[in-house]
JSON list of C-alpha atoms in Angstrom, two decimals:
[
{"chain": "Q", "resi": 237, "resn": "MET", "atom": "CA", "xyz": [-19.76, 40.64, -74.44]},
{"chain": "Q", "resi": 238, "resn": "ASN", "atom": "CA", "xyz": [-20.67, 40.24, -78.09]},
{"chain": "Q", "resi": 239, "resn": "ILE", "atom": "CA", "xyz": [-24.10, 39.16, -79.25]},
{"chain": "Q", "resi": 240, "resn": "ARG", "atom": "CA", "xyz": [-23.61, 37.11, -82.35]},
{"chain": "Q", "resi": 241, "resn": "THR", "atom": "CA", "xyz": [-25.51, 34.77, -84.58]},
{"chain": "Q", "resi": 242, "resn": "ARG", "atom": "CA", "xyz": [-24.36, 31.83, -86.63]},
{"chain": "Q", "resi": 243, "resn": "PHE", "atom": "CA", "xyz": [-26.72, 31.01, -89.50]},
{"chain": "Q", "resi": 244, "resn": "SER", "atom": "CA", "xyz": [-26.36, 27.79, -91.41]},
{"chain": "Q", "resi": 245, "resn": "ILE", "atom": "CA", "xyz": [-27.08, 28.62, -95.02]},
{"chain": "Q", "resi": 246, "resn": "SER", "atom": "CA", "xyz": [-27.06, 26.62, -98.25]},
{"chain": "Q", "resi": 247, "resn": "ALA", "atom": "CA", "xyz": [-24.62, 27.61, -100.97]},
{"chain": "Q", "resi": 248, "resn": "ASP", "atom": "CA", "xyz": [-27.59, 29.11, -102.86]},
{"chain": "Q", "resi": 249, "resn": "GLY", "atom": "CA", "xyz": [-28.66, 31.29, -99.92]},
{"chain": "Q", "resi": 250, "resn": "TYR", "atom": "CA", "xyz": [-31.40, 29.40, -98.03]},
{"chain": "Q", "resi": 251, "resn": "VAL", "atom": "CA", "xyz": [-31.57, 29.01, -94.24]},
{"chain": "Q", "resi": 252, "resn": "THR", "atom": "CA", "xyz": [-34.21, 26.28, -94.51]},
{"chain": "Q", "resi": 253, "resn": "THR", "atom": "CA", "xyz": [-34.92, 23.41, -96.88]},
{"chain": "Q", "resi": 254, "resn": "PRO", "atom": "CA", "xyz": [-37.99, 23.67, -99.14]},
{"chain": "Q", "resi": 255, "resn": "ASP", "atom": "CA", "xyz": [-39.81, 21.62, -96.44]},
{"chain": "Q", "resi": 256, "resn": "GLY", "atom": "CA", "xyz": [-38.93, 24.15, -93.73]},
{"chain": "Q", "resi": 257, "resn": "TRP", "atom": "CA", "xyz": [-36.18, 22.18, -91.97]},
{"chain": "Q", "resi": 258, "resn": "PRO", "atom": "CA", "xyz": [-33.06, 24.06, -90.82]},
{"chain": "Q", "resi": 259, "resn": "SER", "atom": "CA", "xyz": [-30.44, 23.94, -93.57]},
{"chain": "Q", "resi": 260, "resn": "LEU", "atom": "CA", "xyz": [-27.87, 22.31, -91.29]},
{"chain": "Q", "resi": 261, "resn": "VAL", "atom": "CA", "xyz": [-29.85, 19.07, -90.92]},
{"chain": "Q", "resi": 262, "resn": "ALA", "atom": "CA", "xyz": [-29.71, 18.58, -94.71]},
{"chain": "Q", "resi": 263, "resn": "ASP", "atom": "CA", "xyz": [-25.91, 18.53, -94.72]},
{"chain": "Q", "resi": 264, "resn": "PRO", "atom": "CA", "xyz": [-24.70, 14.90, -94.82]},
{"chain": "Q", "resi": 265, "resn": "ALA", "atom": "CA", "xyz": [-21.74, 15.89, -92.59]},
{"chain": "Q", "resi": 266, "resn": "PHE", "atom": "CA", "xyz": [-24.05, 17.13, -89.79]},
{"chain": "Q", "resi": 267, "resn": "VAL", "atom": "CA", "xyz": [-23.93, 15.30, -86.45]},
{"chain": "Q", "resi": 268, "resn": "SER", "atom": "CA", "xyz": [-26.06, 16.98, -83.77]},
{"chain": "Q", "resi": 269, "resn": "GLY", "atom": "CA", "xyz": [-23.96, 18.59, -81.06]},
{"chain": "Q", "resi": 270, "resn": "GLN", "atom": "CA", "xyz": [-20.69, 17.33, -82.57]},
{"chain": "Q", "resi": 271, "resn": "SER", "atom": "CA", "xyz": [-20.04, 18.68, -86.05]},
{"chain": "Q", "resi": 272, "resn": "HIS", "atom": "CA", "xyz": [-19.47, 22.02, -87.78]},
{"chain": "Q", "resi": 273, "resn": "GLY", "atom": "CA", "xyz": [-17.47, 23.46, -84.88]},
{"chain": "Q", "resi": 274, "resn": "PHE", "atom": "CA", "xyz": [-20.50, 23.80, -82.60]},
{"chain": "Q", "resi": 275, "resn": "PRO", "atom": "CA", "xyz": [-18.89, 22.31, -79.46]},
{"chain": "Q", "resi": 276, "resn": "GLU", "atom": "CA", "xyz": [-15.97, 24.73, -79.79]},
{"chain": "Q", "resi": 277, "resn": "PHE", "atom": "CA", "xyz": [-18.30, 27.63, -80.55]},
{"chain": "Q", "resi": 278, "resn": "GLN", "atom": "CA", "xyz": [-20.47, 26.95, -77.48]},
{"chain": "Q", "resi": 279, "resn": "LYS", "atom": "CA", "xyz": [-17.40, 26.99, -75.21]},
{"chain": "Q", "resi": 280, "resn": "THR", "atom": "CA", "xyz": [-17.05, 30.73, -75.96]},
{"chain": "Q", "resi": 281, "resn": "LEU", "atom": "CA", "xyz": [-20.62, 31.48, -74.81]},
{"chain": "Q", "resi": 282, "resn": "ASP", "atom": "CA", "xyz": [-22.28, 32.45, -71.55]},
{"chain": "Q", "resi": 283, "resn": "ALA", "atom": "CA", "xyz": [-25.82, 32.36, -72.91]},
{"chain": "Q", "resi": 284, "resn": "VAL", "atom": "CA", "xyz": [-28.18, 31.79, -75.79]},
{"chain": "Q", "resi": 285, "resn": "LEU", "atom": "CA", "xyz": [-31.02, 34.13, -76.76]},
{"chain": "Q", "resi": 286, "resn": "MET", "atom": "CA", "xyz": [-33.83, 32.98, -79.04]},
{"chain": "Q", "resi": 287, "resn": "GLY", "atom": "CA", "xyz": [-37.48, 33.14, -80.00]},
{"chain": "Q", "resi": 288, "resn": "ARG", "atom": "CA", "xyz": [-40.14, 30.69, -78.84]},
{"chain": "Q", "resi": 289, "resn": "THR", "atom": "CA", "xyz": [-40.34, 28.82, -82.16]},
{"chain": "Q", "resi": 290, "resn": "THR", "atom": "CA", "xyz": [-36.65, 27.94, -81.98]},
{"chain": "Q", "resi": 291, "resn": "PHE", "atom": "CA", "xyz": [-36.81, 27.09, -78.27]},
{"chain": "Q", "resi": 292, "resn": "GLU", "atom": "CA", "xyz": [-39.87, 24.81, -78.13]},
{"chain": "Q", "resi": 293, "resn": "PRO", "atom": "CA", "xyz": [-38.39, 21.81, -80.02]},
{"chain": "Q", "resi": 294, "resn": "ALA", "atom": "CA", "xyz": [-35.66, 21.58, -77.34]},
{"chain": "Q", "resi": 295, "resn": "ILE", "atom": "CA", "xyz": [-38.20, 20.98, -74.55]},
{"chain": "Q", "resi": 296, "resn": "GLY", "atom": "CA", "xyz": [-38.12, 17.30, -73.71]},
{"chain": "Q", "resi": 297, "resn": "ASN", "atom": "CA", "xyz": [-35.17, 16.64, -76.02]},
{"chain": "Q", "resi": 298, "resn": "PRO", "atom": "CA", "xyz": [-33.07, 13.81, -74.55]},
{"chain": "Q", "resi": 299, "resn": "ARG", "atom": "CA", "xyz": [-29.96, 15.97, -75.09]},
{"chain": "Q", "resi": 300, "resn": "TRP", "atom": "CA", "xyz": [-30.39, 19.56, -73.84]},
{"chain": "Q", "resi": 301, "resn": "PRO", "atom": "CA", "xyz": [-28.77, 21.66, -76.59]},
{"chain": "Q", "resi": 302, "resn": "TRP", "atom": "CA", "xyz": [-27.40, 24.36, -74.26]},
{"chain": "Q", "resi": 303, "resn": "PRO", "atom": "CA", "xyz": [-25.70, 22.66, -71.31]},
{"chain": "Q", "resi": 304, "resn": "ASP", "atom": "CA", "xyz": [-24.04, 25.07, -68.89]},
{"chain": "Q", "resi": 305, "resn": "LEU", "atom": "CA", "xyz": [-25.47, 28.13, -70.69]},
{"chain": "Q", "resi": 306, "resn": "ASP", "atom": "CA", "xyz": [-28.04, 30.66, -69.54]},
{"chain": "Q", "resi": 307, "resn": "VAL", "atom": "CA", "xyz": [-31.11, 30.48, -71.81]},
{"chain": "Q", "resi": 308, "resn": "PHE", "atom": "CA", "xyz": [-33.27, 33.51, -72.67]},
{"chain": "Q", "resi": 309, "resn": "VAL", "atom": "CA", "xyz": [-36.44, 33.21, -74.75]},
{"chain": "Q", "resi": 310, "resn": "LEU", "atom": "CA", "xyz": [-38.49, 35.92, -76.44]},
{"chain": "Q", "resi": 311, "resn": "ALA", "atom": "CA", "xyz": [-42.11, 34.74, -76.14]},
{"chain": "Q", "resi": 312, "resn": "SER", "atom": "CA", "xyz": [-45.54, 36.08, -75.24]},
{"chain": "Q", "resi": 313, "resn": "HIS", "atom": "CA", "xyz": [-45.95, 33.28, -72.68]},
{"chain": "Q", "resi": 314, "resn": "ARG", "atom": "CA", "xyz": [-43.76, 30.71, -70.94]},
{"chain": "Q", "resi": 315, "resn": "PRO", "atom": "CA", "xyz": [-43.65, 27.58, -73.12]},
{"chain": "Q", "resi": 316, "resn": "GLU", "atom": "CA", "xyz": [-45.10, 24.56, -71.35]},
{"chain": "Q", "resi": 317, "resn": "GLY", "atom": "CA", "xyz": [-42.36, 22.33, -69.99]},
{"chain": "Q", "resi": 318, "resn": "ALA", "atom": "CA", "xyz": [-39.66, 25.02, -70.08]},
{"chain": "Q", "resi": 319, "resn": "PRO", "atom": "CA", "xyz": [-37.05, 24.42, -67.37]},
{"chain": "Q", "resi": 320, "resn": "ASP", "atom": "CA", "xyz": [-37.38, 26.76, -64.38]},
{"chain": "Q", "resi": 321, "resn": "ASP", "atom": "CA", "xyz": [-34.02, 28.45, -65.01]},
{"chain": "Q", "resi": 322, "resn": "VAL", "atom": "CA", "xyz": [-34.99, 29.58, -68.54]},
{"chain": "Q", "resi": 323, "resn": "ILE", "atom": "CA", "xyz": [-35.77, 33.32, -68.63]},
{"chain": "Q", "resi": 324, "resn": "VAL", "atom": "CA", "xyz": [-38.82, 34.19, -70.75]},
{"chain": "Q", "resi": 325, "resn": "ASP", "atom": "CA", "xyz": [-40.00, 37.72, -71.60]},
{"chain": "Q", "resi": 326, "resn": "SER", "atom": "CA", "xyz": [-42.29, 39.16, -74.27]},
{"chain": "Q", "resi": 327, "resn": "ASP", "atom": "CA", "xyz": [-40.44, 42.48, -74.55]},
{"chain": "Q", "resi": 328, "resn": "PRO", "atom": "CA", "xyz": [-37.19, 42.28, -76.59]},
{"chain": "Q", "resi": 329, "resn": "GLY", "atom": "CA", "xyz": [-35.65, 45.35, -74.93]},
{"chain": "Q", "resi": 330, "resn": "ARG", "atom": "CA", "xyz": [-36.38, 44.08, -71.43]},
{"chain": "Q", "resi": 331, "resn": "LEU", "atom": "CA", "xyz": [-35.10, 40.60, -72.31]},
{"chain": "Q", "resi": 332, "resn": "LEU", "atom": "CA", "xyz": [-31.91, 42.14, -73.71]},
{"chain": "Q", "resi": 333, "resn": "GLU", "atom": "CA", "xyz": [-31.35, 43.97, -70.41]},
{"chain": "Q", "resi": 334, "resn": "GLN", "atom": "CA", "xyz": [-31.75, 40.66, -68.53]},
{"chain": "Q", "resi": 335, "resn": "VAL", "atom": "CA", "xyz": [-29.18, 39.06, -70.84]},
{"chain": "Q", "resi": 336, "resn": "ARG", "atom": "CA", "xyz": [-26.71, 41.88, -70.18]},
{"chain": "Q", "resi": 337, "resn": "SER", "atom": "CA", "xyz": [-27.30, 41.79, -66.41]},
{"chain": "Q", "resi": 338, "resn": "ALA", "atom": "CA", "xyz": [-26.63, 38.05, -66.23]},
{"chain": "Q", "resi": 339, "resn": "ASN", "atom": "CA", "xyz": [-23.53, 38.10, -68.45]},
{"chain": "Q", "resi": 340, "resn": "ARG", "atom": "CA", "xyz": [-20.28, 36.81, -66.94]},
{"chain": "Q", "resi": 341, "resn": "GLY", "atom": "CA", "xyz": [-17.98, 38.02, -69.74]},
{"chain": "Q", "resi": 342, "resn": "GLY", "atom": "CA", "xyz": [-18.63, 35.48, -72.48]},
{"chain": "Q", "resi": 343, "resn": "ASP", "atom": "CA", "xyz": [-20.52, 35.97, -75.71]},
{"chain": "Q", "resi": 344, "resn": "VAL", "atom": "CA", "xyz": [-24.23, 35.43, -76.32]},
{"chain": "Q", "resi": 345, "resn": "GLN", "atom": "CA", "xyz": [-25.48, 33.47, -79.30]},
{"chain": "Q", "resi": 346, "resn": "LEU", "atom": "CA", "xyz": [-28.63, 34.84, -80.86]},
{"chain": "Q", "resi": 347, "resn": "ILE", "atom": "CA", "xyz": [-30.43, 31.83, -82.30]},
{"chain": "Q", "resi": 348, "resn": "GLY", "atom": "CA", "xyz": [-33.54, 31.83, -84.41]},
{"chain": "Q", "resi": 349, "resn": "GLY", "atom": "CA", "xyz": [-35.13, 32.73, -87.64]},
{"chain": "Q", "resi": 350, "resn": "PRO", "atom": "CA", "xyz": [-34.45, 35.89, -89.59]},
{"chain": "Q", "resi": 351, "resn": "THR", "atom": "CA", "xyz": [-37.34, 37.77, -87.90]},
{"chain": "Q", "resi": 352, "resn": "THR", "atom": "CA", "xyz": [-35.94, 37.19, -84.39]},
{"chain": "Q", "resi": 353, "resn": "ILE", "atom": "CA", "xyz": [-32.46, 38.11, -85.56]},
{"chain": "Q", "resi": 354, "resn": "GLU", "atom": "CA", "xyz": [-33.74, 41.31, -87.19]},
{"chain": "Q", "resi": 355, "resn": "THR", "atom": "CA", "xyz": [-35.68, 42.25, -84.02]},
{"chain": "Q", "resi": 356, "resn": "PHE", "atom": "CA", "xyz": [-32.46, 42.31, -81.98]},
{"chain": "Q", "resi": 357, "resn": "ARG", "atom": "CA", "xyz": [-30.38, 43.80, -84.81]},
{"chain": "Q", "resi": 358, "resn": "GLY", "atom": "CA", "xyz": [-32.94, 46.61, -84.98]},
{"chain": "Q", "resi": 359, "resn": "LEU", "atom": "CA", "xyz": [-32.28, 47.28, -81.28]},
{"chain": "Q", "resi": 360, "resn": "GLY", "atom": "CA", "xyz": [-28.57, 47.61, -82.06]},
{"chain": "Q", "resi": 361, "resn": "ALA", "atom": "CA", "xyz": [-27.82, 44.44, -80.13]},
{"chain": "Q", "resi": 362, "resn": "LEU", "atom": "CA", "xyz": [-26.31, 42.22, -82.83]},
{"chain": "Q", "resi": 363, "resn": "ASP", "atom": "CA", "xyz": [-22.51, 42.58, -83.01]},
{"chain": "Q", "resi": 364, "resn": "LYS", "atom": "CA", "xyz": [-21.53, 39.73, -85.33]},
{"chain": "Q", "resi": 365, "resn": "LEU", "atom": "CA", "xyz": [-23.24, 37.85, -88.15]},
{"chain": "Q", "resi": 366, "resn": "GLY", "atom": "CA", "xyz": [-21.80, 34.40, -88.76]},
{"chain": "Q", "resi": 367, "resn": "LEU", "atom": "CA", "xyz": [-22.68, 32.43, -91.86]},
{"chain": "Q", "resi": 368, "resn": "LEU", "atom": "CA", "xyz": [-21.92, 28.74, -92.00]},
{"chain": "Q", "resi": 369, "resn": "VAL", "atom": "CA", "xyz": [-22.11, 28.13, -95.75]},
{"chain": "Q", "resi": 370, "resn": "LEU", "atom": "CA", "xyz": [-22.97, 24.49, -96.39]},
{"chain": "Q", "resi": 371, "resn": "PRO", "atom": "CA", "xyz": [-22.02, 22.52, -99.52]},
{"chain": "Q", "resi": 372, "resn": "VAL", "atom": "CA", "xyz": [-25.68, 21.91, -100.45]},
{"chain": "Q", "resi": 373, "resn": "LEU", "atom": "CA", "xyz": [-28.13, 23.51, -102.91]},
{"chain": "Q", "resi": 374, "resn": "PHE", "atom": "CA", "xyz": [-31.87, 23.72, -102.16]},
{"chain": "Q", "resi": 375, "resn": "GLY", "atom": "CA", "xyz": [-33.36, 25.85, -104.93]},
{"chain": "Q", "resi": 376, "resn": "ASP", "atom": "CA", "xyz": [-36.10, 26.97, -102.52]},
{"chain": "Q", "resi": 377, "resn": "GLY", "atom": "CA", "xyz": [-36.81, 27.56, -98.84]},
{"chain": "Q", "resi": 378, "resn": "MET", "atom": "CA", "xyz": [-36.55, 30.57, -96.52]},
{"chain": "Q", "resi": 379, "resn": "ARG", "atom": "CA", "xyz": [-33.92, 33.12, -97.46]},
{"chain": "Q", "resi": 380, "resn": "LEU", "atom": "CA", "xyz": [-31.94, 34.91, -94.81]},
{"chain": "Q", "resi": 381, "resn": "THR", "atom": "CA", "xyz": [-32.35, 38.27, -96.52]},
{"chain": "Q", "resi": 382, "resn": "ASP", "atom": "CA", "xyz": [-36.16, 38.34, -96.65]},
{"chain": "Q", "resi": 383, "resn": "ALA", "atom": "CA", "xyz": [-36.38, 39.39, -92.99]},
{"chain": "Q", "resi": 384, "resn": "LEU", "atom": "CA", "xyz": [-33.00, 41.06, -92.42]},
{"chain": "Q", "resi": 385, "resn": "SER", "atom": "CA", "xyz": [-32.76, 44.72, -93.23]},
{"chain": "Q", "resi": 386, "resn": "PRO", "atom": "CA", "xyz": [-30.43, 45.66, -96.09]},
{"chain": "Q", "resi": 387, "resn": "GLU", "atom": "CA", "xyz": [-29.49, 48.65, -93.90]},
{"chain": "Q", "resi": 388, "resn": "ALA", "atom": "CA", "xyz": [-27.22, 46.39, -91.83]},
{"chain": "Q", "resi": 389, "resn": "GLU", "atom": "CA", "xyz": [-23.66, 47.44, -92.61]},
{"chain": "Q", "resi": 390, "resn": "LEU", "atom": "CA", "xyz": [-21.36, 44.43, -92.62]},
{"chain": "Q", "resi": 391, "resn": "THR", "atom": "CA", "xyz": [-17.58, 44.39, -92.24]},
{"chain": "Q", "resi": 392, "resn": "PHE", "atom": "CA", "xyz": [-15.68, 41.23, -93.11]},
{"chain": "Q", "resi": 393, "resn": "GLU", "atom": "CA", "xyz": [-13.82, 39.76, -90.11]},
{"chain": "Q", "resi": 394, "resn": "SER", "atom": "CA", "xyz": [-12.86, 36.20, -90.98]},
{"chain": "Q", "resi": 395, "resn": "ALA", "atom": "CA", "xyz": [-13.43, 33.10, -93.07]},
{"chain": "Q", "resi": 396, "resn": "SER", "atom": "CA", "xyz": [-12.40, 29.58, -92.16]},
{"chain": "Q", "resi": 397, "resn": "PRO", "atom": "CA", "xyz": [-13.02, 26.09, -93.49]},
{"chain": "Q", "resi": 398, "resn": "VAL", "atom": "CA", "xyz": [-15.05, 23.67, -91.39]},
{"chain": "Q", "resi": 399, "resn": "PRO", "atom": "CA", "xyz": [-14.56, 19.88, -91.62]},
{"chain": "Q", "resi": 400, "resn": "GLY", "atom": "CA", "xyz": [-17.11, 18.38, -93.99]},
{"chain": "Q", "resi": 401, "resn": "GLY", "atom": "CA", "xyz": [-16.74, 21.03, -96.69]},
{"chain": "Q", "resi": 402, "resn": "SER", "atom": "CA", "xyz": [-18.47, 24.03, -95.11]},
{"chain": "Q", "resi": 403, "resn": "VAL", "atom": "CA", "xyz": [-17.00, 27.52, -94.69]},
{"chain": "Q", "resi": 404, "resn": "GLU", "atom": "CA", "xyz": [-17.69, 29.87, -91.80]},
{"chain": "Q", "resi": 405, "resn": "ILE", "atom": "CA", "xyz": [-17.73, 33.58, -92.64]},
{"chain": "Q", "resi": 406, "resn": "VAL", "atom": "CA", "xyz": [-17.98, 36.17, -89.85]},
{"chain": "Q", "resi": 407, "resn": "TYR", "atom": "CA", "xyz": [-19.00, 39.79, -90.35]},
{"chain": "Q", "resi": 408, "resn": "GLY", "atom": "CA", "xyz": [-19.06, 42.61, -87.84]},
{"chain": "Q", "resi": 409, "resn": "ILE", "atom": "CA", "xyz": [-22.25, 44.68, -87.84]},
{"chain": "Q", "resi": 410, "resn": "ARG", "atom": "CA", "xyz": [-22.20, 48.48, -87.61]}
]
């Protein structure tokens, strides 16, 4: 099992637009649940792990973003309306153990903002950092590197083009 993340990032290094929207939604080629290799990526996963802020917009969404995947949420309380099978815990180490116990051999996608990602990287849990570099420039927004520690040692693993003009770069984390 690898725990990996896949950040969408503008060509000038922002993970959100100046208005705070995820960078991916600003890409004209984006189609929710269909583009940028996400359906193929999700087929390699057993579970998703995320913070409450990332999880809450999915509650009540007409299309559940993680069909057939176990969902784990780091939160101080269970978000109202969360499906019964979603695992919620306030302790990142304890939640990580639950993720590992439930794993069936597939990978786990760590989803969220840089602070959530750095929390699990700091526990030594993040194995791969994926960057989906989008062909857009924002000039402002949230940078990936503001919350991620520069102590993370990255090793290049792969780069591949994605339809629509994006490039996915994957790094191993030591």
